[in-house]
Coordinates of C-alpha atoms in Angstrom, one line a residue:
Chain A
L10 CA 24.4 -66.8 -45.1
L11 CA 24.5 -64.3 -42.3
C12 CA 21.1 -64.0 -40.6
V13 CA 20.4 -60.9 -38.7
S14 CA 18.8 -62.0 -35.4
P15 CA 15.1 -61.1 -35.6
T16 CA 15.1 -59.7 -32.0
V17 CA 17.8 -57.2 -32.7
S18 CA 16.1 -55.8 -35.8
L19 CA 12.8 -55.6 -33.9
T20 CA 14.4 -53.6 -31.1
V21 CA 15.9 -51.1 -33.5
F22 CA 12.6 -50.8 -35.3
Q23 CA 10.8 -50.1 -32.0
E24 CA 13.2 -47.4 -30.9
M25 CA 12.7 -45.7 -34.2
E26 CA 8.9 -46.1 -33.8
D27 CA 9.0 -44.4 -30.4
K28 CA 10.8 -41.4 -31.8
V29 CA 8.3 -41.1 -34.6
I30 CA 5.2 -41.7 -32.5
S31 CA 5.9 -39.6 -29.5
P32 CA 7.1 -36.0 -29.9
E33 CA 6.5 -35.6 -26.2
K34 CA 9.0 -38.3 -25.3
A35 CA 11.5 -36.8 -27.7
E36 CA 11.1 -33.5 -25.9
E37 CA 11.6 -35.2 -22.6
A38 CA 14.8 -36.7 -23.8
K39 CA 16.0 -33.3 -24.9
L40 CA 15.2 -31.8 -21.5
K41 CA 16.9 -34.7 -19.6
A42 CA 20.0 -34.2 -21.8
R43 CA 20.2 -30.6 -20.9
Y44 CA 19.4 -30.9 -17.2
P45 CA 20.4 -34.4 -16.1
H46 CA 19.7 -33.6 -12.4
L47 CA 16.2 -32.4 -13.0
G48 CA 13.6 -33.6 -10.5
Q49 CA 13.3 -37.4 -10.0
K50 CA 9.5 -37.2 -9.8
P51 CA 8.0 -35.9 -13.0
G52 CA 6.1 -32.6 -12.7
G53 CA 5.4 -33.2 -9.0
S54 CA 6.1 -31.4 -5.7
D55 CA 8.8 -29.1 -7.0
F56 CA 6.3 -27.2 -9.1
L57 CA 3.7 -27.1 -6.4
R58 CA 6.1 -25.8 -3.8
K59 CA 7.3 -23.1 -6.2
R60 CA 3.7 -22.2 -6.8
L61 CA 2.8 -22.0 -3.1
Q62 CA 5.9 -19.9 -2.4
K63 CA 5.1 -17.3 -5.0
G64 CA 5.5 -13.8 -3.5
Q65 CA 8.2 -14.8 -1.0
K66 CA 10.7 -11.9 -0.7
Y67 CA 13.5 -11.7 1.8
F68 CA 13.4 -8.6 3.7
D69 CA 15.5 -7.6 6.7
S70 CA 13.9 -4.8 8.6
G71 CA 17.1 -4.0 10.5
D72 CA 19.1 -3.5 7.3
Y73 CA 16.2 -1.6 5.8
N74 CA 15.9 0.8 8.7
M75 CA 19.6 1.4 9.0
A76 CA 19.8 2.2 5.3
K77 CA 16.9 4.6 5.6
A78 CA 18.8 6.3 8.5
K79 CA 22.0 6.5 6.4
M80 CA 20.1 8.0 3.5
K81 CA 18.8 10.8 5.6
N82 CA 22.3 12.1 6.2
K83 CA 23.6 11.6 2.7
Q84 CA 22.7 13.8 -0.3
L85 CA 20.2 12.0 -2.4
P86 CA 21.3 11.7 -6.0
T87 CA 19.2 13.7 -8.5
A88 CA 18.9 10.9 -11.0
A89 CA 16.5 8.1 -10.2
P90 CA 18.4 5.0 -9.2
D91 CA 18.4 2.3 -11.8
K92 CA 15.6 0.1 -10.8
T93 CA 16.7 -2.9 -12.6
E94 CA 20.0 -3.2 -10.7
V95 CA 20.2 -3.9 -7.0
T96 CA 23.9 -3.8 -6.1
G97 CA 26.4 -2.4 -3.6
D98 CA 25.0 -1.0 -0.4
H99 CA 21.6 -0.1 -1.7
I100 CA 19.1 -1.9 0.4
P101 CA 16.2 -3.1 -1.7
T102 CA 12.8 -2.0 -0.7
P103 CA 9.8 -4.2 -1.4
Q104 CA 9.1 -2.0 -4.4
D105 CA 12.6 -2.3 -5.8
L106 CA 12.9 -6.0 -5.8
P107 CA 13.0 -7.1 -9.4
Q108 CA 10.2 -9.4 -10.5
R109 CA 12.4 -12.5 -10.9
K110 CA 10.9 -15.9 -11.0
P111 CA 13.2 -18.4 -9.4
S112 CA 14.1 -21.1 -11.8
L113 CA 13.4 -24.7 -10.9
V114 CA 16.2 -25.9 -13.1
A115 CA 19.3 -26.4 -11.0
S116 CA 22.5 -24.7 -12.1
K117 CA 24.9 -27.0 -13.8
L118 CA 27.3 -26.2 -11.0
A119 CA 25.1 -27.7 -8.4
G120 CA 25.7 -31.4 -7.6
Chain B
A7 CA -2.1 0.5 -19.9
D8 CA -1.4 -2.5 -17.7
I9 CA -1.6 -6.2 -18.5
I10 CA -5.2 -7.4 -18.4
S11 CA -5.7 -10.2 -16.0
T12 CA -9.4 -10.9 -16.1
V13 CA -12.4 -10.2 -18.3
E14 CA -16.0 -10.7 -17.4
F15 CA -19.4 -9.7 -18.9
N16 CA -22.3 -9.1 -16.5
Y17 CA -25.5 -11.1 -16.6
T18 CA -27.1 -8.9 -19.3
G19 CA -23.9 -8.3 -21.3
D20 CA -24.4 -4.6 -21.1
L21 CA -21.4 -4.2 -18.9
L22 CA -17.9 -5.7 -19.4
A23 CA -15.4 -5.6 -16.6
T24 CA -11.6 -6.0 -16.9
G25 CA -9.1 -6.3 -14.1
D26 CA -5.4 -5.6 -14.6
K27 CA -2.0 -6.3 -13.1
G28 CA -2.0 -2.9 -11.4
G29 CA -5.1 -3.6 -9.4
R30 CA -7.4 -1.5 -11.5
V31 CA -10.8 -2.4 -12.7
V32 CA -12.2 -0.8 -15.9
I33 CA -15.9 -1.3 -16.7
F34 CA -17.2 -0.8 -20.2
Q35 CA -20.8 -0.2 -21.1
R36 CA -22.6 -1.1 -24.2
E37 CA -23.9 1.9 -26.2
Q38 CA -27.6 1.9 -26.9
E39 CA -28.7 2.1 -30.5
T40 CA -30.0 5.5 -31.3
K41 CA -31.4 7.0 -34.5
S42 CA -28.6 9.5 -34.8
R43 CA -25.8 7.0 -34.3
P44 CA -27.1 3.6 -35.7
L45 CA -23.6 2.3 -36.2
S46 CA -22.6 2.7 -32.6
R47 CA -24.9 -0.1 -31.4
G48 CA -22.7 -2.7 -29.9
E49 CA -19.8 -0.4 -29.1
Y50 CA -18.5 -0.6 -25.6
N51 CA -17.2 2.6 -24.0
V52 CA -15.6 3.2 -20.7
Y53 CA -18.2 3.5 -18.0
S54 CA -16.1 3.5 -14.8
T55 CA -12.5 3.0 -13.7
F56 CA -11.3 2.5 -10.2
Q57 CA -8.4 1.1 -8.1
S58 CA -9.7 -2.1 -6.6
H59 CA -6.6 -3.4 -4.9
E60 CA -3.3 -2.0 -3.8
P61 CA 0.0 -3.9 -3.4
E62 CA 0.7 -5.0 0.1
F63 CA 3.7 -6.5 2.0
D64 CA 3.1 -9.0 4.7
Y65 CA 6.1 -8.3 6.9
L66 CA 5.4 -11.2 9.2
K67 CA 5.6 -13.7 6.5
S68 CA 7.9 -11.8 4.2
L69 CA 5.3 -12.1 1.5
E70 CA 4.7 -9.6 -1.2
I71 CA 1.0 -9.5 -2.0
E72 CA 0.4 -8.5 -5.6
E73 CA -2.4 -6.1 -6.4
K74 CA -3.1 -8.0 -9.6
I75 CA -6.8 -8.7 -10.0
N76 CA -7.1 -12.5 -10.5
K77 CA -10.9 -12.7 -11.0
I78 CA -14.0 -10.5 -11.3
R79 CA -17.4 -11.9 -10.9
W80 CA -20.6 -9.9 -11.2
L81 CA -23.6 -10.2 -9.0
P82 CA -27.0 -10.4 -10.6
Q83 CA -28.6 -6.9 -10.6
Q84 CA -31.2 -6.4 -7.9
N85 CA -31.6 -2.6 -8.0
A86 CA -30.3 0.4 -9.9
A87 CA -26.7 -0.2 -8.8
H88 CA -24.3 -2.8 -10.1
F89 CA -22.2 -5.0 -7.8
L90 CA -19.2 -7.1 -8.5
L91 CA -16.6 -9.1 -6.6
S92 CA -13.0 -8.6 -7.4
T93 CA -10.1 -10.5 -5.9
N94 CA -6.3 -10.5 -5.8
D95 CA -4.2 -13.3 -4.2
K96 CA -5.5 -12.7 -0.7
T97 CA -8.5 -10.4 -0.4
I98 CA -11.9 -10.3 -2.1
K99 CA -13.8 -7.0 -2.3
L100 CA -17.4 -6.3 -3.1
W101 CA -17.8 -3.1 -5.2
K102 CA -20.9 -1.1 -5.8
I103 CA -21.1 0.9 -9.0
S104 CA -23.8 3.4 -9.0
E105 CA -24.9 6.3 -11.2
R106 CA -25.6 9.8 -10.1
D107 CA -27.4 12.0 -12.6
K108 CA -29.3 14.3 -10.3
R109 CA -28.1 16.9 -7.8
A110 CA -30.1 18.7 -5.2
E111 CA -30.1 22.5 -5.5
G112 CA -31.6 25.2 -3.3
Y113 CA -30.4 24.2 0.1
N114 CA -31.3 26.6 2.9
L115 CA -28.1 26.5 5.0
K116 CA -25.5 26.5 2.3
D117 CA -24.8 28.2 -1.0
E118 CA -24.5 26.4 -4.3
D119 CA -20.7 26.2 -3.9
G120 CA -21.1 24.7 -0.5
R121 CA -20.2 27.6 1.7
L122 CA -22.4 28.0 4.7
R123 CA -24.8 30.8 4.6
E124 CA -25.0 33.3 7.4
P125 CA -28.1 32.3 9.5
F126 CA -29.5 35.9 9.5
R127 CA -29.4 35.9 5.8
V128 CA -31.9 33.0 5.6
T129 CA -35.1 34.9 5.4
E130 CA -37.3 32.2 3.8
L131 CA -37.6 28.5 3.8
R132 CA -37.3 26.7 0.5
V133 CA -37.5 23.1 -0.5
P134 CA -34.4 21.8 -2.4
T135 CA -35.1 20.6 -5.8
L136 CA -33.5 17.8 -7.8
K137 CA -31.8 19.1 -11.0
P138 CA -30.2 16.9 -13.7
M139 CA -26.4 16.9 -13.8
D140 CA -23.8 15.2 -16.0
L141 CA -23.8 11.5 -15.4
M142 CA -21.3 10.5 -12.7
V143 CA -20.5 6.9 -12.1
E144 CA -19.2 6.1 -8.7
A145 CA -17.5 3.0 -7.4
S146 CA -17.4 2.3 -3.7
P147 CA -16.1 -0.7 -1.8
R148 CA -18.9 -2.1 0.2
R149 CA -17.3 -5.2 1.7
T150 CA -13.8 -6.5 2.2
F151 CA -13.4 -10.2 2.7
A152 CA -9.9 -10.6 4.1
N153 CA -7.7 -12.9 6.1
A154 CA -9.3 -16.2 5.0
H155 CA -6.6 -17.5 2.6
T156 CA -3.1 -18.6 3.4
Y157 CA -2.5 -19.5 -0.2
H158 CA -3.2 -17.7 -3.4
I159 CA -6.8 -17.2 -4.5
N160 CA -7.4 -18.5 -8.0
S161 CA -11.2 -18.5 -8.2
I162 CA -14.3 -16.9 -6.9
S163 CA -17.8 -18.0 -7.9
V164 CA -21.2 -16.5 -7.0
N165 CA -23.8 -19.1 -6.0
S166 CA -27.2 -19.3 -7.7
D167 CA -28.8 -18.4 -4.4
Y168 CA -27.3 -14.9 -4.9
A169 CA -26.4 -14.8 -1.2
T170 CA -23.2 -16.8 -0.9
Y171 CA -20.1 -17.3 -2.9
L172 CA -17.0 -19.4 -2.8
S173 CA -13.3 -18.5 -3.0
A174 CA -10.6 -21.0 -3.8
D175 CA -6.9 -21.0 -3.2
D176 CA -4.3 -23.6 -3.9
L177 CA -5.3 -25.9 -1.1
R178 CA -8.6 -24.7 0.3
I179 CA -12.1 -23.5 -0.6
N180 CA -14.1 -21.2 1.5
L181 CA -17.8 -20.3 1.5
W182 CA -18.8 -16.8 2.3
H183 CA -22.1 -14.9 2.8
L184 CA -22.1 -11.7 0.9
E185 CA -23.3 -9.8 3.9
V186 CA -20.7 -11.2 6.4
T187 CA -17.1 -10.3 6.2
N188 CA -15.8 -11.5 9.6
R189 CA -16.6 -15.2 9.1
S190 CA -16.0 -17.7 6.3
F191 CA -16.7 -21.5 6.2
N192 CA -14.0 -23.8 5.0
I193 CA -15.6 -26.4 2.7
V194 CA -12.6 -28.0 1.1
D195 CA -9.2 -28.6 2.6
I196 CA -6.7 -30.7 0.7
K197 CA -3.6 -29.6 2.7
P198 CA -1.7 -32.7 3.7
A199 CA -0.6 -33.0 7.3
N200 CA 3.0 -33.2 6.0
M201 CA 3.7 -30.7 3.2
E202 CA 6.3 -33.0 1.8
E203 CA 3.4 -35.3 0.8
L204 CA 1.8 -32.5 -1.3
T205 CA 1.0 -33.9 -4.8
E206 CA -1.7 -31.7 -6.2
V207 CA -3.3 -28.3 -5.8
I208 CA -6.6 -26.8 -6.5
T209 CA -6.5 -24.8 -9.8
A210 CA -10.1 -23.6 -10.3
A211 CA -13.5 -23.8 -8.7
E212 CA -17.1 -22.9 -9.7
F213 CA -20.6 -23.2 -8.4
H214 CA -23.2 -25.0 -10.5
P215 CA -25.4 -22.4 -12.3
H216 CA -28.7 -23.8 -11.0
H217 CA -28.0 -26.2 -8.1
C218 CA -26.9 -24.1 -5.2
N219 CA -25.6 -27.1 -3.3
T220 CA -23.2 -28.2 -6.0
F221 CA -19.7 -27.0 -7.0
V222 CA -16.7 -28.4 -8.8
Y223 CA -13.0 -27.9 -8.4
S224 CA -10.2 -28.9 -10.7
S225 CA -6.6 -29.9 -9.8
S226 CA -3.1 -29.7 -11.1
K227 CA -3.3 -33.4 -11.9
G228 CA -6.1 -33.0 -14.4
T229 CA -8.9 -34.2 -12.3
I230 CA -12.2 -32.6 -11.4
R231 CA -14.2 -33.2 -8.2
L232 CA -17.9 -32.4 -7.9
C233 CA -19.1 -31.8 -4.4
D234 CA -22.5 -31.6 -2.8
M235 CA -22.7 -29.3 0.2
R236 CA -25.7 -31.2 1.5
S237 CA -23.7 -34.3 2.2
S238 CA -21.4 -32.8 4.8
A239 CA -20.0 -29.6 6.1
L240 CA -16.5 -30.4 4.9
C241 CA -16.6 -31.5 1.3
D242 CA -13.3 -33.3 1.3
Q243 CA -15.2 -36.4 0.1
H244 CA -16.3 -35.7 -3.4
S245 CA -19.6 -36.8 -4.9
K246 CA -18.2 -37.3 -8.4
F247 CA -14.7 -37.7 -9.6
F248 CA -13.9 -36.9 -13.3
E249 CA -10.7 -38.2 -14.8
E250 CA -9.7 -39.3 -18.2
P251 CA -7.7 -42.5 -18.1
E252 CA -4.2 -42.1 -19.3
D253 CA -2.2 -44.4 -21.4
P254 CA 0.8 -45.3 -19.1
S255 CA 3.1 -46.0 -22.0
S256 CA 2.7 -42.4 -23.2
R257 CA 3.7 -40.9 -19.9
S258 CA 6.5 -38.4 -19.9
F259 CA 8.1 -35.8 -17.6
F260 CA 5.6 -33.3 -19.1
S261 CA 2.4 -35.4 -18.7
E262 CA 1.3 -34.1 -15.4
I263 CA 2.3 -30.5 -16.1
I264 CA 0.3 -30.3 -19.3
S265 CA -2.7 -32.1 -17.8
S266 CA -3.0 -29.5 -15.1
I267 CA -6.4 -27.8 -15.5
S268 CA -6.2 -24.1 -15.8
D269 CA -9.9 -23.3 -16.0
V270 CA -13.3 -25.1 -15.4
K271 CA -16.6 -23.6 -16.5
F272 CA -20.1 -25.1 -16.3
S273 CA -22.3 -24.8 -19.4
H274 CA -25.2 -22.4 -19.1
S275 CA -27.5 -25.4 -19.2
G276 CA -25.8 -26.9 -16.2
R277 CA -25.6 -30.3 -17.9
Y278 CA -21.9 -30.0 -19.0
M279 CA -18.7 -28.6 -17.8
M280 CA -15.6 -27.6 -19.8
T281 CA -12.0 -27.9 -18.7
R282 CA -8.9 -26.3 -20.2
D283 CA -5.5 -27.9 -19.9
Y284 CA -2.3 -26.9 -21.7
L285 CA -3.0 -28.4 -25.1
S286 CA -6.7 -29.0 -25.2
V287 CA -10.3 -28.2 -24.1
K288 CA -12.5 -31.0 -22.9
V289 CA -16.3 -31.0 -22.5
W290 CA -17.6 -33.4 -19.8
D291 CA -21.1 -34.6 -19.2
L292 CA -21.8 -34.4 -15.5
N293 CA -23.4 -37.8 -15.7
M294 CA -20.2 -39.5 -17.0
E295 CA -17.1 -39.4 -14.9
N296 CA -14.7 -41.7 -16.7
R297 CA -14.0 -39.6 -19.7
P298 CA -14.9 -36.3 -21.4
V299 CA -17.6 -36.4 -24.2
E300 CA -15.7 -34.0 -26.4
T301 CA -12.0 -33.1 -26.7
Y302 CA -10.8 -30.2 -28.8
Q303 CA -7.1 -29.7 -29.6
V304 CA -6.1 -26.1 -29.2
H305 CA -2.5 -26.2 -30.4
E306 CA -1.4 -29.8 -30.6
Y307 CA 1.7 -28.7 -32.6
L308 CA 3.2 -27.5 -29.3
R309 CA 3.6 -31.1 -28.2
G310 CA 6.9 -31.1 -30.1
K311 CA 8.0 -27.9 -28.4
L312 CA 7.5 -28.8 -24.8
C313 CA 11.2 -28.7 -23.9
S314 CA 11.6 -25.0 -24.8
L315 CA 8.1 -24.2 -23.5
Y316 CA 9.2 -25.6 -20.2
E317 CA 12.4 -23.6 -20.2
N318 CA 10.7 -20.3 -20.9
D319 CA 7.9 -21.2 -18.4
C320 CA 5.2 -21.0 -21.0
I321 CA 4.2 -24.5 -20.1
F322 CA 2.8 -23.1 -16.9
D323 CA 0.6 -20.5 -18.7
K324 CA -3.0 -20.6 -17.5
F325 CA -5.5 -20.3 -20.3
E326 CA -9.2 -19.7 -19.7
C327 CA -12.1 -20.9 -21.7
C328 CA -15.7 -19.9 -22.1
W329 CA -19.1 -21.0 -23.6
N330 CA -21.3 -18.9 -25.8
G331 CA -24.8 -18.2 -24.5
S332 CA -26.4 -21.2 -26.1
D333 CA -23.5 -23.6 -25.3
S334 CA -23.1 -24.4 -29.0
T335 CA -19.6 -22.9 -29.2
I336 CA -16.6 -22.7 -26.9
M337 CA -13.7 -20.4 -27.1
T338 CA -10.1 -20.3 -25.7
G339 CA -6.9 -18.5 -26.3
S340 CA -3.5 -19.5 -27.6
Y341 CA -0.1 -17.9 -28.5
N342 CA 0.8 -15.3 -31.2
N343 CA -2.4 -13.4 -30.2
F344 CA -4.4 -16.3 -31.7
F345 CA -7.7 -17.5 -30.2
R346 CA -9.8 -20.4 -31.2
T347 CA -13.5 -21.1 -31.4
F348 CA -14.9 -24.6 -31.6
E349 CA -18.5 -25.2 -32.8
R350 CA -19.7 -28.4 -31.2
D351 CA -22.3 -29.7 -33.5
P352 CA -21.4 -30.0 -36.3
R353 CA -17.8 -29.7 -35.4
R354 CA -16.0 -26.7 -36.8
D355 CA -13.0 -24.8 -35.5
T356 CA -11.6 -21.4 -36.3
T357 CA -8.4 -19.7 -35.5
L358 CA -8.5 -15.9 -35.3
E359 CA -6.0 -13.2 -34.4
A360 CA -6.4 -10.3 -32.0
S361 CA -3.9 -7.7 -33.2
R362 CA -3.9 -4.2 -34.4
E363 CA -2.9 -5.2 -37.9
S364 CA -5.7 -7.6 -38.4
S365 CA -8.4 -5.8 -36.6
K366 CA -9.4 -2.7 -38.5
P367 CA -12.8 -1.4 -37.1
R368 CA -15.7 -3.1 -38.9
A369 CA -13.3 -5.3 -41.0
I370 CA -14.1 -9.0 -41.0
L371 CA -11.5 -11.1 -39.2
K372 CA -9.6 -13.5 -41.5
P373 CA -9.1 -17.0 -40.2
R374 CA -5.5 -17.9 -39.5
K375 CA -3.7 -21.1 -39.8
V376 CA -0.6 -22.5 -38.2
C377 CA 1.5 -24.6 -40.6
T378 CA 2.4 -28.0 -39.0
T379 CA 3.9 -29.7 -41.9
G380 CA 7.1 -28.8 -43.7
K381 CA 5.4 -26.9 -46.6
R382 CA 4.2 -23.5 -45.6
K383 CA 1.4 -22.1 -47.6
K384 CA 0.9 -18.4 -48.2
D385 CA -0.5 -16.6 -45.1
E386 CA 0.3 -19.6 -42.8
I387 CA 2.5 -19.2 -39.8
T388 CA 5.1 -21.7 -38.9
V389 CA 5.3 -23.0 -35.3
D390 CA 8.8 -21.6 -34.9
S391 CA 7.7 -18.1 -35.8
L392 CA 4.9 -18.0 -33.2
D393 CA 5.4 -15.2 -30.6
F394 CA 5.0 -16.9 -27.2
N395 CA 5.0 -13.6 -25.5
K396 CA 1.7 -12.7 -27.1
K397 CA -0.6 -15.0 -25.2
I398 CA -4.4 -14.8 -25.0
L399 CA -5.2 -16.1 -21.6
H400 CA -8.5 -14.3 -20.9
T401 CA -11.6 -14.3 -23.1
A402 CA -15.3 -13.7 -22.5
W403 CA -18.5 -14.3 -24.5
H404 CA -21.6 -12.1 -24.2
P405 CA -24.3 -14.1 -22.3
M406 CA -26.8 -13.8 -25.2
E407 CA -25.3 -12.4 -28.3
N408 CA -22.3 -13.2 -30.4
I409 CA -20.0 -10.6 -29.0
I410 CA -16.7 -11.6 -27.6
A411 CA -14.1 -9.8 -25.5
V412 CA -10.4 -10.9 -26.0
A413 CA -7.6 -9.7 -23.8
A414 CA -4.3 -9.6 -25.6
T415 CA -1.7 -8.6 -23.0
N416 CA -2.6 -5.0 -22.4
N417 CA -5.1 -4.5 -25.1
L418 CA -8.8 -5.4 -25.1
Y419 CA -10.5 -6.4 -28.3
L420 CA -14.2 -6.7 -28.8
F421 CA -15.5 -8.6 -31.8
Q422 CA -19.1 -9.1 -32.9
E423 CA -20.8 -11.2 -35.4
K424 CA -21.5 -9.4 -38.6
V425 CA -25.1 -8.4 -38.8
N426 CA -26.3 -7.7 -42.4

């Protein structure tokens, strides 16, 4: 007779129980699988710092003023510039900056 | 129309103010019942619209200051004019809304169109008389309370003394006098000496409805502190600390995020307070700190969706909650333009929808149901088909009657109890 060790079967049973009992833990596992480098401390300082930094925009007054001076000499295009794209040598003004929330989830490229 | 960011009835319920993302305030007034239009009783029509806040850019700190109105709070009416406080992230303003329905006519020195009269043409002296004119509602800013908040203001609350009010940001709470704009007293400061040690922020604050020395503030960790301003000038030491014990074995990455309290409201009686976290609403008895007396699940089926709700940032949505006038029922919003009401005794909950399709004028709202099991019944909605972009964050209940205001993105819905 081959007896299955009682401790082994108990462990298997408990793992299944966890998955059944806690949808939250299952979601956590899903998240950790997608973003393995996600913050060591659960829901802590990263979120708070992101919250406190809301509204931070990076603005260089020198570039802004130089671009304004350049624009004066150039012929302004008749069509309104595409507000969703900020590329090339168009210096963004505070109004133009797209409302983009910085993601807390690190890129998979980052260490 | 812009996204509505706050909704608030005044003390009598005759006026309803909404603030939006564009910094505008729109005030609605309840129509009086008249013999000629009996059905119009209860209808709210636009009374006044004004631009409260403008976008600003703080060049020194490279900070964009949104014009979005975070909160509006009415002052109790003391004369013919109405006053309200409106705030964006940094600045609180006191607005006076007054009516003008008379105009003076018959001036001596100027014509009716305002042109100055030639002095030699003035042959007799007359007394100007007041003549009725079309009602004009004017809003004028009376006070600007600025430069007192480094972080973003999330709450304002008028004290029951009707002379002071508090404003709370992520780390500090300030006390103001309505007449004084150049000075504010800091009453709570939870900023750590080293910002690396920051573990929680203030999420909401409110004065007790009757005790002018008492206020509460909630945190991102799901706790509420009650403070008594008589005990010390700086209320960093709380008088009461409300926290529900957590089962450590059920802790997950999401636990703290979903426990963050997005709104705290005292009951009208002043005996209870209600807190809203991501998945539930809890009623606390002020005399019992170790657990809430009632817990209502708003949308428990979302617990199995936390991963995607985290990815699309919905897990950070800040839902508000409110009491009805008699404190017998509470209301809060959810997704898919659903909102929920919970009657407390006996317990009964209802899910309703605020959308054009389901809200024909004078039609009775049909209760909705989210299907949480595999088998979907007719008219039920599955969790996967919920629209998470249609969120109801702001709701308000008339102080005395069963009339509710529900903001669904950029639309405002007003529902009232059917009167036979």
